[in-house]
PDB file of C-alpha atoms in Angstrom:
ATOM      1  CA  MET A   1      21.597   9.482   4.471  1.00 48.00           C
ATOM      2  CA  ASN A   2      20.983  11.621   2.188  1.00 51.00           C
ATOM      3  CA  ILE A   3      20.578  10.671  -1.617  1.00 60.00           C
ATOM      4  CA  ASP A   4      21.496  12.811  -4.636  1.00 61.00           C
ATOM      5  CA  ALA A   5      18.147  14.078  -6.111  1.00 54.00           C
ATOM      6  CA  GLY A   6      19.849  14.104  -9.459  1.00 70.00           C
ATOM      7  CA  LYS A   7      19.711  10.651  -9.959  1.00 88.00           C
ATOM      8  CA  PHE A   8      16.473  10.385  -9.879  1.00 94.00           C
ATOM      9  CA  ASP A   9      13.055  11.187 -12.058  1.00 96.00           C
ATOM     10  CA  ALA A  10       9.998   9.633 -10.409  1.00 97.00           C
ATOM     11  CA  VAL A  11       8.702   8.551  -6.683  1.00 98.00           C
ATOM     12  CA  MET A  12       6.519   4.725  -6.763  1.00 98.00           C
ATOM     13  CA  PHE A  13       4.676   4.497  -3.924  1.00 98.00           C
ATOM     14  CA  ASP A  14       2.621   1.862  -2.042  1.00 98.00           C
ATOM     15  CA  LEU A  15      -0.953   2.756  -0.938  1.00 98.00           C
ATOM     16  CA  ASP A  16      -2.446   1.578   2.013  1.00 98.00           C
ATOM     17  CA  GLY A  17       0.209   2.461   4.845  1.00 98.00           C
ATOM     18  CA  THR A  18       1.696   4.311   2.764  1.00 98.00           C
ATOM     19  CA  LEU A  19      -0.508   7.204   1.455  1.00 98.00           C
ATOM     20  CA  LEU A  20      -3.194   6.799   3.633  1.00 98.00           C
ATOM     21  CA  ASP A  21      -4.598   4.901   6.536  1.00 98.00           C
ATOM     22  CA  THR A  22      -6.913   2.227   5.770  1.00 97.00           C
ATOM     23  CA  LEU A  23      -6.666   0.237   8.343  1.00 97.00           C
ATOM     24  CA  GLU A  24      -9.939   0.547  10.494  1.00 98.00           C
ATOM     25  CA  ASP A  25     -11.973   0.826   7.264  1.00 97.00           C
ATOM     26  CA  LEU A  26     -10.790  -2.050   6.032  1.00 97.00           C
ATOM     27  CA  ALA A  27     -10.836  -4.110   9.624  1.00 98.00           C
ATOM     28  CA  ASP A  28     -14.197  -3.332  10.655  1.00 98.00           C
ATOM     29  CA  SER A  29     -15.416  -4.486   7.146  1.00 97.00           C
ATOM     30  CA  MET A  30     -13.889  -7.562   7.036  1.00 98.00           C
ATOM     31  CA  ASN A  31     -15.629  -7.978  11.000  1.00 98.00           C
ATOM     32  CA  ALA A  32     -18.621  -7.946   9.249  1.00 98.00           C
ATOM     33  CA  VAL A  33     -17.529 -10.482   6.848  1.00 98.00           C
ATOM     34  CA  LEU A  34     -16.726 -12.804   9.862  1.00 98.00           C
ATOM     35  CA  GLU A  35     -19.354 -11.553  12.213  1.00 98.00           C
ATOM     36  CA  ALA A  36     -21.348 -12.440   9.460  1.00 97.00           C
ATOM     37  CA  ARG A  37     -20.478 -16.449   8.965  1.00 97.00           C
ATOM     38  CA  GLY A  38     -20.335 -16.923  12.714  1.00 97.00           C
ATOM     39  CA  HIS A  39     -16.482 -16.808  12.884  1.00 97.00           C
ATOM     40  CA  PRO A  40     -14.246 -15.061  15.725  1.00 97.00           C
ATOM     41  CA  VAL A  41     -13.786 -11.099  15.316  1.00 98.00           C
ATOM     42  CA  HIS A  42     -10.026  -9.708  15.820  1.00 98.00           C
ATOM     43  CA  PRO A  43      -8.845  -6.636  17.071  1.00 98.00           C
ATOM     44  CA  VAL A  44      -7.879  -3.511  14.329  1.00 97.00           C
ATOM     45  CA  ASP A  45      -5.006  -3.971  15.505  1.00 97.00           C
ATOM     46  CA  ALA A  46      -4.243  -7.532  14.041  1.00 97.00           C
ATOM     47  CA  TYR A  47      -4.587  -5.863  10.299  1.00 97.00           C
ATOM     48  CA  ARG A  48      -1.282  -4.582  10.159  1.00 96.00           C
ATOM     49  CA  TYR A  49       0.174  -7.865  10.053  1.00 96.00           C
ATOM     50  CA  PHE A  50      -3.401  -9.471   7.651  1.00 97.00           C
ATOM     51  CA  VAL A  51      -3.316  -7.070   5.154  1.00 95.00           C
ATOM     52  CA  GLY A  52      -0.295  -6.044   2.695  1.00 92.00           C
ATOM     53  CA  ASP A  53      -0.651  -9.236   0.383  1.00 93.00           C
ATOM     54  CA  GLY A  54      -3.774  -8.504  -1.052  1.00 92.00           C
ATOM     55  CA  MET A  55      -7.192  -9.385  -0.888  1.00 92.00           C
ATOM     56  CA  THR A  56      -7.733 -12.712  -1.028  1.00 92.00           C
ATOM     57  CA  THR A  57      -4.510 -12.790   1.218  1.00 95.00           C
ATOM     58  CA  LEU A  58      -5.781 -11.189   3.773  1.00 96.00           C
ATOM     59  CA  ILE A  59      -9.373 -13.260   3.504  1.00 96.00           C
ATOM     60  CA  ARG A  60      -7.174 -16.364   4.418  1.00 96.00           C
ATOM     61  CA  ARG A  61      -5.249 -14.409   7.010  1.00 97.00           C
ATOM     62  CA  ALA A  62      -8.310 -13.264   9.117  1.00 98.00           C
ATOM     63  CA  LEU A  63     -10.232 -16.786   8.920  1.00 98.00           C
ATOM     64  CA  PRO A  64     -10.347 -19.632  11.130  1.00 97.00           C
ATOM     65  CA  GLU A  65      -7.920 -21.851   9.686  1.00 96.00           C
ATOM     66  CA  ASP A  66     -10.298 -24.544   9.795  1.00 96.00           C
ATOM     67  CA  ALA A  67     -12.443 -22.698   7.221  1.00 96.00           C
ATOM     68  CA  ARG A  68      -9.945 -21.317   4.554  1.00 96.00           C
ATOM     69  CA  ASP A  69     -10.955 -23.736   1.989  1.00 96.00           C
ATOM     70  CA  GLU A  70     -10.838 -22.322  -1.602  1.00 95.00           C
ATOM     71  CA  ALA A  71     -14.848 -22.336  -1.825  1.00 96.00           C
ATOM     72  CA  THR A  72     -15.114 -20.151   1.507  1.00 97.00           C
ATOM     73  CA  ILE A  73     -12.421 -17.585   0.570  1.00 96.00           C
ATOM     74  CA  LEU A  74     -14.427 -16.946  -3.009  1.00 95.00           C
ATOM     75  CA  ALA A  75     -17.231 -16.598  -1.136  1.00 97.00           C
ATOM     76  CA  ALA A  76     -15.849 -14.049   1.932  1.00 97.00           C
ATOM     77  CA  ALA A  77     -13.855 -12.205  -1.018  1.00 95.00           C
ATOM     78  CA  ALA A  78     -17.156 -11.242  -2.159  1.00 95.00           C
ATOM     79  CA  GLU A  79     -18.934 -10.427   0.394  1.00 97.00           C
ATOM     80  CA  MET A  80     -15.438  -8.520   1.428  1.00 97.00           C
ATOM     81  CA  ARG A  81     -15.835  -6.513  -1.760  1.00 94.00           C
ATOM     82  CA  GLU A  82     -19.996  -5.464  -1.277  1.00 97.00           C
ATOM     83  CA  VAL A  83     -19.398  -4.628   2.254  1.00 97.00           C
ATOM     84  CA  TYR A  84     -16.065  -2.473   1.550  1.00 96.00           C
ATOM     85  CA  ALA A  85     -17.318  -1.198  -1.451  1.00 96.00           C
ATOM     86  CA  ALA A  86     -19.967   0.845   0.933  1.00 96.00           C
ATOM     87  CA  ARG A  87     -17.530   1.428   3.501  1.00 95.00           C
ATOM     88  CA  TRP A  88     -14.224   1.727   2.831  1.00 96.00           C
ATOM     89  CA  ASP A  89     -13.927   5.930   3.786  1.00 96.00           C
ATOM     90  CA  GLU A  90     -15.702   5.896   6.716  1.00 97.00           C
ATOM     91  CA  LYS A  91     -12.878   6.157   8.804  1.00 97.00           C
ATOM     92  CA  SER A  92      -9.650   6.307   6.098  1.00 98.00           C
ATOM     93  CA  THR A  93      -7.716   9.600   5.457  1.00 98.00           C
ATOM     94  CA  SER A  94      -4.092  10.613   4.131  1.00 98.00           C
ATOM     95  CA  TYR A  95      -1.066  10.605   6.537  1.00 98.00           C
ATOM     96  CA  GLY A  96      -0.145  14.000   8.380  1.00 97.00           C
ATOM     97  CA  GLY A  97       2.107  15.315   6.185  1.00 97.00           C
ATOM     98  CA  ILE A  98       1.094  13.910   2.795  1.00 98.00           C
ATOM     99  CA  PRO A  99      -0.311  16.301   1.319  1.00 97.00           C
ATOM    100  CA  GLU A 100       2.096  18.845   1.475  1.00 97.00           C
ATOM    101  CA  MET A 101       5.150  15.795   0.661  1.00 97.00           C
ATOM    102  CA  LEU A 102       3.281  15.323  -3.243  1.00 97.00           C
ATOM    103  CA  GLU A 103       2.865  19.269  -3.959  1.00 96.00           C
ATOM    104  CA  ASP A 104       6.517  19.330  -2.124  1.00 96.00           C
ATOM    105  CA  LEU A 105       7.856  16.553  -5.043  1.00 96.00           C
ATOM    106  CA  SER A 106       5.963  17.401  -8.054  1.00 96.00           C
ATOM    107  CA  SER A 107       7.024  21.343  -7.661  1.00 95.00           C
ATOM    108  CA  GLN A 108      10.709  19.756  -7.729  1.00 94.00           C
ATOM    109  CA  GLY A 109       9.582  18.032 -10.842  1.00 95.00           C
ATOM    110  CA  LEU A 110       9.753  14.376  -9.803  1.00 96.00           C
ATOM    111  CA  ARG A 111       6.463  11.707 -11.221  1.00 97.00           C
ATOM    112  CA  LEU A 112       4.221  10.540  -9.190  1.00 98.00           C
ATOM    113  CA  CYS A 113       2.710   7.181  -9.224  1.00 98.00           C
ATOM    114  CA  VAL A 114       1.390   4.071  -7.206  1.00 98.00           C
ATOM    115  CA  LEU A 115       1.247   0.875  -7.052  1.00 98.00           C
ATOM    116  CA  SER A 116      -1.175  -0.892  -4.433  1.00 98.00           C
ATOM    117  CA  ASN A 117      -2.262  -4.819  -4.058  1.00 97.00           C
ATOM    118  CA  LYS A 118      -5.094  -2.968  -2.916  1.00 96.00           C
ATOM    119  CA  PRO A 119      -8.629  -4.204  -6.051  1.00 94.00           C
ATOM    120  CA  ASP A 120      -7.701  -1.443  -8.816  1.00 97.00           C
ATOM    121  CA  ALA A 121     -10.847  -0.713  -8.348  1.00 95.00           C
ATOM    122  CA  PHE A 122     -10.494   0.526  -5.054  1.00 95.00           C
ATOM    123  CA  THR A 123      -7.572   1.695  -5.482  1.00 97.00           C
ATOM    124  CA  LYS A 124      -8.667   4.375  -7.862  1.00 97.00           C
ATOM    125  CA  LEU A 125     -11.579   5.095  -5.755  1.00 96.00           C
ATOM    126  CA  CYS A 126      -9.346   5.768  -3.048  1.00 97.00           C
ATOM    127  CA  VAL A 127      -7.043   8.262  -4.475  1.00 98.00           C
ATOM    128  CA  ALA A 128      -9.406   9.615  -6.327  1.00 97.00           C
ATOM    129  CA  LYS A 129     -11.677  10.823  -2.929  1.00 96.00           C
ATOM    130  CA  LEU A 130      -8.891  10.766  -0.560  1.00 97.00           C
ATOM    131  CA  LEU A 131      -5.208  11.785  -2.271  1.00 96.00           C
ATOM    132  CA  ASP A 132      -4.850  14.705  -5.542  1.00 87.00           C
ATOM    133  CA  GLY A 133      -5.028  12.003  -7.364  1.00 85.00           C
ATOM    134  CA  ASP A 134      -4.240  14.154 -10.335  1.00 92.00           C
ATOM    135  CA  ARG A 135      -0.815  14.508  -9.171  1.00 95.00           C
ATOM    136  CA  PHE A 136      -0.308  11.428 -10.432  1.00 98.00           C
ATOM    137  CA  GLU A 137       0.842   9.323 -13.507  1.00 98.00           C
ATOM    138  CA  ILE A 138       0.142   5.984 -13.364  1.00 98.00           C
ATOM    139  CA  VAL A 139      -2.466   4.537 -10.440  1.00 98.00           C
ATOM    140  CA  ARG A 140      -2.500   0.987 -10.206  1.00 98.00           C
ATOM    141  CA  GLY A 141      -3.317  -2.177  -8.000  1.00 97.00           C
ATOM    142  CA  VAL A 142      -4.466  -6.011  -8.365  1.00 96.00           C
ATOM    143  CA  VAL A 143      -6.081  -6.823 -11.303  1.00 92.00           C
ATOM    144  CA  ASP A 144      -7.225 -10.160 -12.095  1.00 87.00           C
ATOM    145  CA  GLY A 145      -4.547 -12.597 -13.485  1.00 88.00           C
ATOM    146  CA  GLY A 146      -2.528  -9.751 -12.923  1.00 90.00           C
ATOM    147  CA  PRO A 147       0.799  -9.821 -10.858  1.00 94.00           C
ATOM    148  CA  LYS A 148       0.724  -8.870  -6.943  1.00 96.00           C
ATOM    149  CA  LYS A 149       3.673  -7.673  -5.220  1.00 98.00           C
ATOM    150  CA  PRO A 150       6.170  -8.865  -3.558  1.00 98.00           C
ATOM    151  CA  ASP A 151       6.522  -9.604  -7.704  1.00 98.00           C
ATOM    152  CA  PRO A 152       8.418  -7.021  -9.287  1.00 98.00           C
ATOM    153  CA  ALA A 153       7.179  -7.153 -12.492  1.00 98.00           C
ATOM    154  CA  GLY A 154       3.955  -4.907 -11.810  1.00 98.00           C
ATOM    155  CA  ALA A 155       7.245  -1.919 -10.578  1.00 98.00           C
ATOM    156  CA  ILE A 156       9.172  -2.536 -13.994  1.00 98.00           C
ATOM    157  CA  GLY A 157       5.858  -1.952 -15.561  1.00 98.00           C
ATOM    158  CA  ILE A 158       5.196   0.426 -14.677  1.00 98.00           C
ATOM    159  CA  ALA A 159       8.746   2.813 -15.450  1.00 98.00           C
ATOM    160  CA  ALA A 160       8.403   1.387 -18.783  1.00 98.00           C
ATOM    161  CA  GLU A 161       5.292   2.988 -19.533  1.00 98.00           C
ATOM    162  CA  MET A 162       6.325   6.380 -17.623  1.00 98.00           C
ATOM    163  CA  GLY A 163      10.185   5.944 -20.111  1.00 98.00           C
ATOM    164  CA  ILE A 164      12.004   5.793 -16.517  1.00 98.00           C
ATOM    165  CA  PRO A 165      14.892   3.421 -16.252  1.00 98.00           C
ATOM    166  CA  THR A 166      13.791   1.604 -12.763  1.00 98.00           C
ATOM    167  CA  GLU A 167      17.114   2.936 -11.429  1.00 96.00           C
ATOM    168  CA  ARG A 168      15.898   6.071 -11.173  1.00 97.00           C
ATOM    169  CA  PHE A 169      12.906   5.501  -8.908  1.00 97.00           C
ATOM    170  CA  LEU A 170      12.737   5.854  -5.818  1.00 97.00           C
ATOM    171  CA  TYR A 171      10.258   3.718  -4.010  1.00 98.00           C
ATOM    172  CA  LEU A 172       8.152   4.421  -0.385  1.00 98.00           C
ATOM    173  CA  GLY A 173       5.990   1.529   1.325  1.00 98.00           C
ATOM    174  CA  ASP A 174       5.606   0.895   4.449  1.00 98.00           C
ATOM    175  CA  THR A 175       6.114  -3.252   4.543  1.00 98.00           C
ATOM    176  CA  ASN A 176       8.477  -6.028   4.138  1.00 97.00           C
ATOM    177  CA  THR A 177       6.466  -6.522   0.660  1.00 97.00           C
ATOM    178  CA  ASP A 178       7.347  -2.965  -0.201  1.00 98.00           C
ATOM    179  CA  MET A 179      11.029  -3.381   0.453  1.00 98.00           C
ATOM    180  CA  LYS A 180      11.138  -7.044  -1.517  1.00 98.00           C
ATOM    181  CA  THR A 181       9.369  -5.406  -4.585  1.00 98.00           C
ATOM    182  CA  ALA A 182      11.720  -2.408  -5.354  1.00 98.00           C
ATOM    183  CA  ASN A 183      14.326  -3.265  -5.117  1.00 98.00           C
ATOM    184  CA  GLY A 184      13.931  -6.972  -6.892  1.00 98.00           C
ATOM    185  CA  ALA A 185      12.650  -4.057  -9.592  1.00 98.00           C
ATOM    186  CA  GLY A 186      15.616  -2.226  -9.084  1.00 98.00           C
ATOM    187  CA  MET A 187      14.447   0.976  -7.028  1.00 98.00           C
ATOM    188  CA  HIS A 188      15.963   2.597  -4.248  1.00 97.00           C
ATOM    189  CA  ALA A 189      13.357   1.315  -1.358  1.00 98.00           C
ATOM    190  CA  ILE A 190      12.851   4.118   1.050  1.00 98.00           C
ATOM    191  CA  GLY A 191      10.319   1.658   4.257  1.00 98.00           C
ATOM    192  CA  ALA A 192       7.656   4.541   5.920  1.00 98.00           C
ATOM    193  CA  ALA A 193       7.644   3.760   9.525  1.00 98.00           C
ATOM    194  CA  TRP A 194       3.976   5.428  10.479  1.00 98.00           C
ATOM    195  CA  GLY A 195       2.516   2.478   8.183  1.00 97.00           C
ATOM    196  CA  PHE A 196       1.369  -0.900   9.181  1.00 97.00           C
ATOM    197  CA  ARG A 197       4.655  -2.403   9.940  1.00 97.00           C
ATOM    198  CA  THR A 198       7.681  -2.056  11.811  1.00 97.00           C
ATOM    199  CA  GLU A 199      10.559  -0.354  11.181  1.00 97.00           C
ATOM    200  CA  GLU A 200      12.788  -3.195  12.323  1.00 98.00           C
ATOM    201  CA  GLU A 201      10.514  -5.376   9.167  1.00 98.00           C
ATOM    202  CA  LEU A 202      11.604  -2.622   6.956  1.00 98.00           C
ATOM    203  CA  VAL A 203      15.505  -2.556   7.743  1.00 98.00           C
ATOM    204  CA  GLU A 204      15.604  -6.615   7.644  1.00 98.00           C
ATOM    205  CA  SER A 205      13.571  -6.082   4.293  1.00 98.00           C
ATOM    206  CA  GLY A 206      16.198  -3.801   2.521  1.00 98.00           C
ATOM    207  CA  ALA A 207      15.051  -0.789   3.329  1.00 98.00           C
ATOM    208  CA  ARG A 208      18.078   1.735   2.250  1.00 96.00           C
ATOM    209  CA  VAL A 209      16.639   4.564   4.844  1.00 97.00           C
ATOM    210  CA  VAL A 210      13.936   4.066   7.268  1.00 98.00           C
ATOM    211  CA  ILE A 211      11.479   8.278   7.308  1.00 98.00           C
ATOM    212  CA  HIS A 212       9.212   9.079   9.705  1.00 97.00           C
ATOM    213  CA  HIS A 213       7.737  11.634   8.727  1.00 97.00           C
ATOM    214  CA  PRO A 214       6.294  12.177   4.490  1.00 97.00           C
ATOM    215  CA  SER A 215       8.590  15.506   5.249  1.00 96.00           C
ATOM    216  CA  GLU A 216      11.687  13.529   5.255  1.00 96.00           C
ATOM    217  CA  LEU A 217      11.639  12.305   1.982  1.00 95.00           C
ATOM    218  CA  VAL A 218      11.812  16.004   0.975  1.00 90.00           C
ATOM    219  CA  GLY A 219      14.486  16.621   3.334  1.00 84.00           C
ATOM    220  CA  LEU A 220      16.743  13.474   0.932  1.00 83.00           C
ATOM    221  CA  LEU A 221      16.466  14.856  -1.738  1.00 79.00           C
TER     222      LEU A 221
END
């Protein structure tokens, strides 16, 4: 399926599972918190379905069912932030083909931005250290009291700040949350099949196209 490149001015990216493979660092950090609390830990692959909807939801999903009261979740979230801050970049890296894709998109004049459900400070840190942060006009994660995907308000707000109508955005993400966000904002939803979830989930959640390598995004234009 080809996309009319003339219809688009910008690309919005999810971060974890789309631009960066952060799964092992997230899993190792959360498992360290669980182990310190005397709870069972989870295999790395389980975190493919724990992450993607924000830190608090990650904590809730990872904790045992009988330890999901709000006080425990808040305390474990604080511990997770501390542990993750110390080890967030031990294994995390960009996916193969991502730097080249970003270069190609920029050379075609497309404006780039990032919207993540990761806490805002970690989002900015990851982009600055593991990607060419200067390529992105806006890099935004979740702030206290702010919208969280799949609420499209964050995506719509970024589009407004950039002065670009939402329908002129491609949105690349790897989860149902991303596809719902893109469609809710009126953006063109593209699924990244190399990420944390399945191609079937992306299609069922409204992906207009699913790609299997970053270079395919450029090839669509």
